[in-house]
Amino acid sequence: MQVRFWGVRGSVASGDLSRIGGNTSCVEVTSGKHRLILDAGTGARALGDVLKAERELKLTFLFSHLHWDHVQGFPFFAPAWRPDCDLTMFGPGADGAEALERALTRQMEGPAFPVPLTAMGSRRIFASARAGEVIEEGPFVITPLDLPHPQGCVGYRIEADGHSFAYCTDVEITATSIPRALNASLAGVDLLALDAQYTRPEYDGTAGPSRRGWGHSTNLDAAHLARQVGAERLLLFHHDPGRDDDAVEAMAAEARTIFSHAEPAREGLALTLEHR
Ligand SMILES: [Zn+2]
Ligand SMILES: [Zn+2]
């Protein structure tokens, strides 16, 4: 299983912030010829450009939720315009299929966008990703997880090739408020990409307005969770759009005081979890 990061920012794209990157959420997971795409933030555009050369594409999108930083890249995902592209699109929650189709339709209607979703040539099948209901796609066994976030968010634990990767963007937890079910679902995960948008002073409101209730975690609480569930490796994810490389690296260094295998997710980072 290979995991590749195409967008790691939260909230809004922020230009090229050098080593970390400025695009919003998009992560590609592959095993052999099979490919999953987690969210379609602005990072999806560059992924689509790389897939241009491939014919008869069959892709599965898993959406965490429908906030704009997770869907905004879809109109710019070139394969979605091609008739030789089959897309299976999982929306989050019990009514995820309808909610996802509606959100993608609306973001391509006036006054926001000039061309409608129906003009895209790909075949699109919409489905729902319900927490706890396992999805099997090719070699992947995928468990959707409920995450605390305004209007809800779904994380995904993905197993393939004897390894596990969990994608938990947009989740507000503190070291003392980790839902028991989430704790159990992430137990022993090999690679964990986890929301770490804020510093402690930002979250507490001693540096600007308090971010409590905004739906995101701190680097320190992310590290606590990784330690608590026995993850092998933590990638801090959903970086604040205003944070430069040095500030993101400093947050990772601080996280390592709690969980030693912590680093920032970066655009372009590709990790291979080998067969075992
Ligand atoms: Zn987000
Ligand atoms: Zn969100």
PDB file of C-alpha atoms and ligand atoms in Angstrom:
ATOM      1  CA  MET A   1       0.000   0.000   0.000  1.00  0.00           C
ATOM      2  CA  GLN A   2       1.311   3.413  -0.908  1.00  0.00           C
ATOM      3  CA  VAL A   3       0.047   6.670   0.579  1.00  0.00           C
ATOM      4  CA  ARG A   4       0.725   9.916  -1.253  1.00  0.00           C
ATOM      5  CA  PHE A   5      -0.164  13.407  -0.090  1.00  0.00           C
ATOM      6  CA  TRP A   6      -1.423  15.913  -2.677  1.00  0.00           C
ATOM      7  CA  GLY A   7      -2.891  18.467  -0.285  1.00  0.00           C
ATOM      8  CA  VAL A   8      -2.260  18.886   3.450  1.00  0.00           C
ATOM      9  CA  ARG A   9      -3.616  22.366   4.294  1.00  0.00           C
ATOM     10  CA  GLY A  10      -6.789  23.087   6.178  1.00  0.00           C
ATOM     11  CA  SER A  11      -9.529  25.643   5.674  1.00  0.00           C
ATOM     12  CA  VAL A  12      -8.334  27.392   2.506  1.00  0.00           C
ATOM     13  CA  ALA A  13      -5.551  26.905  -0.024  1.00  0.00           C
ATOM     14  CA  SER A  14      -2.637  29.159   0.667  1.00  0.00           C
ATOM     15  CA  GLY A  15      -0.344  29.284  -2.325  1.00  0.00           C
ATOM     16  CA  ASP A  16       2.985  27.530  -2.404  1.00  0.00           C
ATOM     17  CA  LEU A  17       4.205  27.480   1.162  1.00  0.00           C
ATOM     18  CA  SER A  18       7.404  25.795   0.084  1.00  0.00           C
ATOM     19  CA  ARG A  19       8.254  22.462   1.749  1.00  0.00           C
ATOM     20  CA  ILE A  20       4.870  21.791   3.350  1.00  0.00           C
ATOM     21  CA  GLY A  21       2.704  22.886   0.427  1.00  0.00           C
ATOM     22  CA  GLY A  22      -0.402  25.042   0.180  1.00  0.00           C
ATOM     23  CA  ASN A  23      -3.148  22.827  -1.311  1.00  0.00           C
ATOM     24  CA  THR A  24      -6.103  21.579   0.716  1.00  0.00           C
ATOM     25  CA  SER A  25      -6.864  17.942   1.589  1.00  0.00           C
ATOM     26  CA  CYS A  26      -6.294  15.237  -0.972  1.00  0.00           C
ATOM     27  CA  VAL A  27      -4.565  11.915  -0.274  1.00  0.00           C
ATOM     28  CA  GLU A  28      -4.078   9.037  -2.711  1.00  0.00           C
ATOM     29  CA  VAL A  29      -3.834   5.441  -1.518  1.00  0.00           C
ATOM     30  CA  THR A  30      -2.809   2.732  -3.963  1.00  0.00           C
ATOM     31  CA  SER A  31      -2.288  -1.011  -3.863  1.00  0.00           C
ATOM     32  CA  GLY A  32      -1.329  -2.591  -7.173  1.00  0.00           C
ATOM     33  CA  LYS A  33      -3.633  -1.106  -9.817  1.00  0.00           C
ATOM     34  CA  HIS A  34      -6.251  -0.084  -7.263  1.00  0.00           C
ATOM     35  CA  ARG A  35      -6.576   3.513  -6.193  1.00  0.00           C
ATOM     36  CA  LEU A  36      -8.489   5.377  -3.496  1.00  0.00           C
ATOM     37  CA  ILE A  37      -8.669   9.154  -3.253  1.00  0.00           C
ATOM     38  CA  LEU A  38      -9.414  10.689   0.122  1.00  0.00           C
ATOM     39  CA  ASP A  39     -11.128  14.061  -0.320  1.00  0.00           C
ATOM     40  CA  ALA A  40     -10.986  16.417  -3.274  1.00  0.00           C
ATOM     41  CA  GLY A  41      -9.516  19.613  -1.886  1.00  0.00           C
ATOM     42  CA  THR A  42      -7.416  21.727  -4.230  1.00  0.00           C
ATOM     43  CA  GLY A  43      -4.684  19.055  -4.157  1.00  0.00           C
ATOM     44  CA  ALA A  44      -6.942  16.919  -6.396  1.00  0.00           C
ATOM     45  CA  ARG A  45      -6.092  19.080  -9.403  1.00  0.00           C
ATOM     46  CA  ALA A  46      -2.437  18.034  -9.530  1.00  0.00           C
ATOM     47  CA  LEU A  47      -3.345  14.385  -8.922  1.00  0.00           C
ATOM     48  CA  GLY A  48      -5.785  14.533 -11.842  1.00  0.00           C
ATOM     49  CA  ASP A  49      -3.062  15.929 -14.080  1.00  0.00           C
ATOM     50  CA  VAL A  50      -0.762  13.010 -13.239  1.00  0.00           C
ATOM     51  CA  LEU A  51      -3.544  10.526 -14.060  1.00  0.00           C
ATOM     52  CA  LYS A  52      -4.026  12.089 -17.532  1.00  0.00           C
ATOM     53  CA  ALA A  53      -1.888   9.466 -19.258  1.00  0.00           C
ATOM     54  CA  GLU A  54      -3.932   6.519 -17.953  1.00  0.00           C
ATOM     55  CA  ARG A  55      -6.917   5.190 -19.946  1.00  0.00           C
ATOM     56  CA  GLU A  56     -10.064   3.480 -18.640  1.00  0.00           C
ATOM     57  CA  LEU A  57      -9.665   4.835 -15.127  1.00  0.00           C
ATOM     58  CA  LYS A  58     -11.627   3.339 -12.245  1.00  0.00           C
ATOM     59  CA  LEU A  59     -11.291   5.454  -9.121  1.00  0.00           C
ATOM     60  CA  THR A  60     -12.904   5.469  -5.710  1.00  0.00           C
ATOM     61  CA  PHE A  61     -13.302   8.738  -3.832  1.00  0.00           C
ATOM     62  CA  LEU A  62     -13.898   8.689  -0.081  1.00  0.00           C
ATOM     63  CA  PHE A  63     -15.060  12.060   1.229  1.00  0.00           C
ATOM     64  CA  SER A  64     -14.520  12.887   4.901  1.00  0.00           C
ATOM     65  CA  HIS A  65     -17.170  15.636   4.870  1.00  0.00           C
ATOM     66  CA  LEU A  66     -18.384  18.378   2.601  1.00  0.00           C
ATOM     67  CA  HIS A  67     -16.702  21.528   3.906  1.00  0.00           C
ATOM     68  CA  TRP A  68     -15.336  23.420   0.937  1.00  0.00           C
ATOM     69  CA  ASP A  69     -11.645  22.694   1.585  1.00  0.00           C
ATOM     70  CA  HIS A  70     -12.483  18.997   0.972  1.00  0.00           C
ATOM     71  CA  VAL A  71     -14.562  19.297  -2.221  1.00  0.00           C
ATOM     72  CA  GLN A  72     -13.295  22.413  -3.971  1.00  0.00           C
ATOM     73  CA  GLY A  73     -10.768  20.650  -6.193  1.00  0.00           C
ATOM     74  CA  PHE A  74     -13.290  18.299  -7.772  1.00  0.00           C
ATOM     75  CA  PRO A  75     -14.283  20.575 -10.706  1.00  0.00           C
ATOM     76  CA  PHE A  76     -10.563  20.773 -11.570  1.00  0.00           C
ATOM     77  CA  PHE A  77      -9.916  17.016 -11.390  1.00  0.00           C
ATOM     78  CA  ALA A  78      -9.337  16.363 -15.104  1.00  0.00           C
ATOM     79  CA  PRO A  79     -10.275  12.630 -15.214  1.00  0.00           C
ATOM     80  CA  ALA A  80     -13.803  13.488 -14.012  1.00  0.00           C
ATOM     81  CA  TRP A  81     -14.410  15.188 -17.370  1.00  0.00           C
ATOM     82  CA  ARG A  82     -13.559  12.030 -19.380  1.00  0.00           C
ATOM     83  CA  PRO A  83     -16.075   9.440 -20.560  1.00  0.00           C
ATOM     84  CA  ASP A  84     -13.537   6.623 -20.025  1.00  0.00           C
ATOM     85  CA  CYS A  85     -13.455   7.324 -16.281  1.00  0.00           C
ATOM     86  CA  ASP A  86     -15.643   5.475 -13.747  1.00  0.00           C
ATOM     87  CA  LEU A  87     -15.920   7.115 -10.354  1.00  0.00           C
ATOM     88  CA  THR A  88     -17.355   5.578  -7.219  1.00  0.00           C
ATOM     89  CA  MET A  89     -17.973   8.419  -4.811  1.00  0.00           C
ATOM     90  CA  PHE A  90     -18.540   7.773  -1.119  1.00  0.00           C
ATOM     91  CA  GLY A  91     -20.150  10.623   0.792  1.00  0.00           C
ATOM     92  CA  PRO A  92     -20.009  10.767   4.591  1.00  0.00           C
ATOM     93  CA  GLY A  93     -22.881   9.547   6.760  1.00  0.00           C
ATOM     94  CA  ALA A  94     -26.184   7.734   6.372  1.00  0.00           C
ATOM     95  CA  ASP A  95     -27.359  10.075   3.584  1.00  0.00           C
ATOM     96  CA  GLY A  96     -23.835  10.484   2.232  1.00  0.00           C
ATOM     97  CA  ALA A  97     -24.685   9.571  -1.359  1.00  0.00           C
ATOM     98  CA  GLU A  98     -27.375  12.242  -1.711  1.00  0.00           C
ATOM     99  CA  ALA A  99     -25.503  14.825   0.354  1.00  0.00           C
ATOM    100  CA  LEU A 100     -22.307  14.457  -1.682  1.00  0.00           C
ATOM    101  CA  GLU A 101     -24.067  14.648  -5.040  1.00  0.00           C
ATOM    102  CA  ARG A 102     -25.964  17.720  -3.862  1.00  0.00           C
ATOM    103  CA  ALA A 103     -22.818  19.459  -2.569  1.00  0.00           C
ATOM    104  CA  LEU A 104     -20.841  18.788  -5.760  1.00  0.00           C
ATOM    105  CA  THR A 105     -23.798  19.924  -7.870  1.00  0.00           C
ATOM    106  CA  ARG A 106     -24.257  23.161  -5.916  1.00  0.00           C
ATOM    107  CA  GLN A 107     -20.618  24.170  -5.988  1.00  0.00           C
ATOM    108  CA  MET A 108     -20.775  24.034  -9.809  1.00  0.00           C
ATOM    109  CA  GLU A 109     -23.956  26.124 -10.106  1.00  0.00           C
ATOM    110  CA  GLY A 110     -24.247  29.879 -10.525  1.00  0.00           C
ATOM    111  CA  PRO A 111     -23.082  32.219  -9.174  1.00  0.00           C
ATOM    112  CA  ALA A 112     -20.159  30.037  -8.011  1.00  0.00           C
ATOM    113  CA  PHE A 113     -19.111  28.251 -11.217  1.00  0.00           C
ATOM    114  CA  PRO A 114     -19.697  28.472 -14.987  1.00  0.00           C
ATOM    115  CA  VAL A 115     -20.207  24.799 -15.990  1.00  0.00           C
ATOM    116  CA  PRO A 116     -22.507  22.276 -14.224  1.00  0.00           C
ATOM    117  CA  LEU A 117     -21.505  18.923 -12.719  1.00  0.00           C
ATOM    118  CA  THR A 118     -23.689  17.186 -15.330  1.00  0.00           C
ATOM    119  CA  ALA A 119     -21.310  18.414 -18.056  1.00  0.00           C
ATOM    120  CA  MET A 120     -18.534  16.209 -16.656  1.00  0.00           C
ATOM    121  CA  GLY A 121     -18.223  13.143 -18.888  1.00  0.00           C
ATOM    122  CA  SER A 122     -17.271  10.548 -16.254  1.00  0.00           C
ATOM    123  CA  ARG A 123     -19.699   7.921 -14.941  1.00  0.00           C
ATOM    124  CA  ARG A 124     -20.359   8.662 -11.290  1.00  0.00           C
ATOM    125  CA  ILE A 125     -21.934   6.313  -8.787  1.00  0.00           C
ATOM    126  CA  PHE A 126     -22.684   7.828  -5.388  1.00  0.00           C
ATOM    127  CA  ALA A 127     -22.656   5.773  -2.199  1.00  0.00           C
ATOM    128  CA  SER A 128     -22.762   6.375   1.554  1.00  0.00           C
ATOM    129  CA  ALA A 129     -19.931   5.760   4.022  1.00  0.00           C
ATOM    130  CA  ARG A 130     -21.594   5.020   7.367  1.00  0.00           C
ATOM    131  CA  ALA A 131     -19.512   4.798  10.537  1.00  0.00           C
ATOM    132  CA  GLY A 132     -18.704   1.203  11.383  1.00  0.00           C
ATOM    133  CA  GLU A 133     -20.010  -0.248   8.083  1.00  0.00           C
ATOM    134  CA  VAL A 134     -17.008  -1.794   6.382  1.00  0.00           C
ATOM    135  CA  ILE A 135     -16.443  -1.005   2.689  1.00  0.00           C
ATOM    136  CA  GLU A 136     -14.468  -3.451   0.538  1.00  0.00           C
ATOM    137  CA  GLU A 137     -12.901  -2.034  -2.612  1.00  0.00           C
ATOM    138  CA  GLY A 138     -10.394  -4.271  -4.396  1.00  0.00           C
ATOM    139  CA  PRO A 139      -7.673  -5.117  -1.873  1.00  0.00           C
ATOM    140  CA  PHE A 140      -8.821  -2.414   0.567  1.00  0.00           C
ATOM    141  CA  VAL A 141     -10.879  -3.019   3.669  1.00  0.00           C
ATOM    142  CA  ILE A 142     -12.114   0.377   4.785  1.00  0.00           C
ATOM    143  CA  THR A 143     -13.792   1.256   8.072  1.00  0.00           C
ATOM    144  CA  PRO A 144     -15.478   4.683   8.261  1.00  0.00           C
ATOM    145  CA  LEU A 145     -15.145   6.345  11.694  1.00  0.00           C
ATOM    146  CA  ASP A 146     -17.282   9.061  13.267  1.00  0.00           C
ATOM    147  CA  LEU A 147     -15.202  12.145  14.115  1.00  0.00           C
ATOM    148  CA  PRO A 148     -16.295  15.047  16.340  1.00  0.00           C
ATOM    149  CA  HIS A 149     -16.482  18.103  14.035  1.00  0.00           C
ATOM    150  CA  PRO A 150     -19.180  20.730  13.342  1.00  0.00           C
ATOM    151  CA  GLN A 151     -21.726  19.072  10.957  1.00  0.00           C
ATOM    152  CA  GLY A 152     -19.796  15.824  11.405  1.00  0.00           C
ATOM    153  CA  CYS A 153     -16.832  14.256   9.682  1.00  0.00           C
ATOM    154  CA  VAL A 154     -15.896  10.701   8.759  1.00  0.00           C
ATOM    155  CA  GLY A 155     -12.399   9.317   9.156  1.00  0.00           C
ATOM    156  CA  TYR A 156     -11.253   6.198   7.341  1.00  0.00           C
ATOM    157  CA  ARG A 157      -9.138   3.321   8.566  1.00  0.00           C
ATOM    158  CA  ILE A 158      -7.825   1.498   5.525  1.00  0.00           C
ATOM    159  CA  GLU A 159      -6.266  -1.968   5.631  1.00  0.00           C
ATOM    160  CA  ALA A 160      -4.374  -3.538   2.724  1.00  0.00           C
ATOM    161  CA  ASP A 161      -1.208  -5.581   2.181  1.00  0.00           C
ATOM    162  CA  GLY A 162      -1.063  -6.368   5.897  1.00  0.00           C
ATOM    163  CA  HIS A 163      -0.832  -2.689   6.841  1.00  0.00           C
ATOM    164  CA  SER A 164      -3.127   0.042   8.053  1.00  0.00           C
ATOM    165  CA  PHE A 165      -3.469   3.737   7.381  1.00  0.00           C
ATOM    166  CA  ALA A 166      -5.987   6.014   9.093  1.00  0.00           C
ATOM    167  CA  TYR A 167      -7.060   9.351   7.658  1.00  0.00           C
ATOM    168  CA  CYS A 168      -8.593  11.563  10.332  1.00  0.00           C
ATOM    169  CA  THR A 169      -8.776  15.104   9.046  1.00  0.00           C
ATOM    170  CA  ASP A 170     -11.048  17.647  10.704  1.00  0.00           C
ATOM    171  CA  VAL A 171     -11.515  16.262  14.181  1.00  0.00           C
ATOM    172  CA  GLU A 172     -11.671  18.134  17.462  1.00  0.00           C
ATOM    173  CA  ILE A 173     -10.384  16.072  20.347  1.00  0.00           C
ATOM    174  CA  THR A 174      -8.421  16.877  23.453  1.00  0.00           C
ATOM    175  CA  ALA A 175      -6.294  14.436  25.408  1.00  0.00           C
ATOM    176  CA  THR A 176      -9.186  13.954  27.842  1.00  0.00           C
ATOM    177  CA  SER A 177     -12.053  13.858  25.330  1.00  0.00           C
ATOM    178  CA  ILE A 178     -11.134  11.117  22.886  1.00  0.00           C
ATOM    179  CA  PRO A 179     -14.317   9.139  22.102  1.00  0.00           C
ATOM    180  CA  ARG A 180     -13.933   5.527  23.233  1.00  0.00           C
ATOM    181  CA  ALA A 181     -15.066   4.165  19.850  1.00  0.00           C
ATOM    182  CA  LEU A 182     -12.451   6.253  18.053  1.00  0.00           C
ATOM    183  CA  ASN A 183      -9.765   5.091  20.427  1.00  0.00           C
ATOM    184  CA  ALA A 184     -10.658   1.461  19.748  1.00  0.00           C
ATOM    185  CA  SER A 185     -10.916   1.946  15.976  1.00  0.00           C
ATOM    186  CA  LEU A 186      -7.439   3.461  15.718  1.00  0.00           C
ATOM    187  CA  ALA A 187      -5.721   0.887  17.932  1.00  0.00           C
ATOM    188  CA  GLY A 188      -2.309  -0.153  16.622  1.00  0.00           C
ATOM    189  CA  VAL A 189      -2.614   1.707  13.323  1.00  0.00           C
ATOM    190  CA  ASP A 190       0.644   1.855  11.324  1.00  0.00           C
ATOM    191  CA  LEU A 191       0.248   5.315   9.876  1.00  0.00           C
ATOM    192  CA  LEU A 192      -2.073   7.995  11.236  1.00  0.00           C
ATOM    193  CA  ALA A 193      -2.782  11.300   9.470  1.00  0.00           C
ATOM    194  CA  LEU A 194      -4.486  13.470  12.059  1.00  0.00           C
ATOM    195  CA  ASP A 195      -5.804  17.015  12.327  1.00  0.00           C
ATOM    196  CA  ALA A 196      -3.315  19.203  14.191  1.00  0.00           C
ATOM    197  CA  GLN A 197      -4.322  22.637  12.967  1.00  0.00           C
ATOM    198  CA  TYR A 198      -3.842  24.648  16.135  1.00  0.00           C
ATOM    199  CA  THR A 199      -1.247  25.349  18.768  1.00  0.00           C
ATOM    200  CA  ARG A 200      -2.324  25.134  22.402  1.00  0.00           C
ATOM    201  CA  PRO A 201      -2.357  28.976  22.855  1.00  0.00           C
ATOM    202  CA  GLU A 202      -4.565  29.338  19.756  1.00  0.00           C
ATOM    203  CA  TYR A 203      -6.948  26.666  20.999  1.00  0.00           C
ATOM    204  CA  ASP A 204      -7.117  28.137  24.490  1.00  0.00           C
ATOM    205  CA  GLY A 205      -7.541  31.704  23.245  1.00  0.00           C
ATOM    206  CA  THR A 206      -4.317  33.169  24.613  1.00  0.00           C
ATOM    207  CA  ALA A 207      -3.164  33.844  21.031  1.00  0.00           C
ATOM    208  CA  GLY A 208      -6.110  35.455  19.247  1.00  0.00           C
ATOM    209  CA  PRO A 209      -9.705  34.214  19.569  1.00  0.00           C
ATOM    210  CA  SER A 210     -10.218  30.813  21.197  1.00  0.00           C
ATOM    211  CA  ARG A 211     -10.553  28.102  18.529  1.00  0.00           C
ATOM    212  CA  ARG A 212     -12.525  25.818  20.873  1.00  0.00           C
ATOM    213  CA  GLY A 213     -15.522  24.472  18.971  1.00  0.00           C
ATOM    214  CA  TRP A 214     -14.035  25.258  15.557  1.00  0.00           C
ATOM    215  CA  GLY A 215     -13.611  21.546  14.877  1.00  0.00           C
ATOM    216  CA  HIS A 216      -9.860  21.036  15.020  1.00  0.00           C
ATOM    217  CA  SER A 217      -7.230  19.660  17.376  1.00  0.00           C
ATOM    218  CA  THR A 218      -3.872  20.862  18.591  1.00  0.00           C
ATOM    219  CA  ASN A 219      -0.534  19.290  17.729  1.00  0.00           C
ATOM    220  CA  LEU A 220      -0.200  18.206  21.365  1.00  0.00           C
ATOM    221  CA  ASP A 221      -3.600  16.538  21.543  1.00  0.00           C
ATOM    222  CA  ALA A 222      -2.919  14.782  18.235  1.00  0.00           C
ATOM    223  CA  ALA A 223       0.295  13.432  19.760  1.00  0.00           C
ATOM    224  CA  HIS A 224      -1.578  12.268  22.863  1.00  0.00           C
ATOM    225  CA  LEU A 225      -4.068  10.396  20.715  1.00  0.00           C
ATOM    226  CA  ALA A 226      -1.311   8.737  18.649  1.00  0.00           C
ATOM    227  CA  ARG A 227       0.401   7.611  21.836  1.00  0.00           C
ATOM    228  CA  GLN A 228      -2.811   6.414  23.417  1.00  0.00           C
ATOM    229  CA  VAL A 229      -3.855   4.234  20.457  1.00  0.00           C
ATOM    230  CA  GLY A 230      -0.359   2.831  19.951  1.00  0.00           C
ATOM    231  CA  ALA A 231       0.123   4.196  16.440  1.00  0.00           C
ATOM    232  CA  GLU A 232       3.445   3.517  14.789  1.00  0.00           C
ATOM    233  CA  ARG A 233       3.785   6.864  13.055  1.00  0.00           C
ATOM    234  CA  LEU A 234       1.883  10.173  13.186  1.00  0.00           C
ATOM    235  CA  LEU A 235       1.569  12.717  10.402  1.00  0.00           C
ATOM    236  CA  LEU A 236       0.234  16.067  11.529  1.00  0.00           C
ATOM    237  CA  PHE A 237      -2.374  17.122   8.970  1.00  0.00           C
ATOM    238  CA  HIS A 238      -4.714  20.015   8.046  1.00  0.00           C
ATOM    239  CA  HIS A 239      -2.088  22.691   8.679  1.00  0.00           C
ATOM    240  CA  ASP A 240      -3.376  26.196   9.310  1.00  0.00           C
ATOM    241  CA  PRO A 241      -3.269  28.207   6.052  1.00  0.00           C
ATOM    242  CA  GLY A 242      -1.180  30.991   7.572  1.00  0.00           C
ATOM    243  CA  ARG A 243       1.501  28.749   9.038  1.00  0.00           C
ATOM    244  CA  ASP A 244       4.889  28.830   7.300  1.00  0.00           C
ATOM    245  CA  ASP A 245       7.280  25.858   7.064  1.00  0.00           C
ATOM    246  CA  ASP A 246       9.252  26.744  10.171  1.00  0.00           C
ATOM    247  CA  ALA A 247       6.120  27.165  12.273  1.00  0.00           C
ATOM    248  CA  VAL A 248       4.729  23.800  11.094  1.00  0.00           C
ATOM    249  CA  GLU A 249       8.077  22.113  11.825  1.00  0.00           C
ATOM    250  CA  ALA A 250       8.127  23.698  15.286  1.00  0.00           C
ATOM    251  CA  MET A 251       4.666  22.252  15.989  1.00  0.00           C
ATOM    252  CA  ALA A 252       5.919  18.818  14.957  1.00  0.00           C
ATOM    253  CA  ALA A 253       8.953  19.163  17.237  1.00  0.00           C
ATOM    254  CA  GLU A 254       6.633  20.045  20.098  1.00  0.00           C
ATOM    255  CA  ALA A 255       4.435  17.023  19.295  1.00  0.00           C
ATOM    256  CA  ARG A 256       7.519  14.783  19.493  1.00  0.00           C
ATOM    257  CA  THR A 257       7.887  15.623  23.177  1.00  0.00           C
ATOM    258  CA  ILE A 258       4.766  13.470  23.629  1.00  0.00           C
ATOM    259  CA  PHE A 259       4.962  11.012  20.699  1.00  0.00           C
ATOM    260  CA  SER A 260       8.399  10.553  19.154  1.00  0.00           C
ATOM    261  CA  HIS A 261       7.325   9.389  15.663  1.00  0.00           C
ATOM    262  CA  ALA A 262       5.513  12.593  14.697  1.00  0.00           C
ATOM    263  CA  GLU A 263       6.178  14.733  11.635  1.00  0.00           C
ATOM    264  CA  PRO A 264       4.209  17.085   9.404  1.00  0.00           C
ATOM    265  CA  ALA A 265       2.358  15.730   6.375  1.00  0.00           C
ATOM    266  CA  ARG A 266       3.831  17.439   3.307  1.00  0.00           C
ATOM    267  CA  GLU A 267       2.584  17.832  -0.226  1.00  0.00           C
ATOM    268  CA  GLY A 268       4.411  15.268  -2.384  1.00  0.00           C
ATOM    269  CA  LEU A 269       5.249  12.949   0.507  1.00  0.00           C
ATOM    270  CA  ALA A 270       4.829   9.312  -0.607  1.00  0.00           C
ATOM    271  CA  LEU A 271       5.131   6.466   1.868  1.00  0.00           C
ATOM    272  CA  THR A 272       5.154   2.786   1.045  1.00  0.00           C
ATOM    273  CA  LEU A 273       3.823   0.359   3.630  1.00  0.00           C
ATOM    274  CA  GLU A 274       5.404  -2.895   2.427  1.00  0.00           C
ATOM    275  CA  HIS A 275       3.781  -6.321   2.290  1.00  0.00           C
ATOM    276  CA  ARG A 276       4.364  -8.369   5.413  1.00  0.00           C
TER     277      ARG A 276
HETATM  278 ZN    ZN B   1     -11.062  20.997   6.599  1.00  0.00          ZN
HETATM  279 ZN    ZN B   2     -14.306  20.736   8.222  1.00  0.00          ZN
END
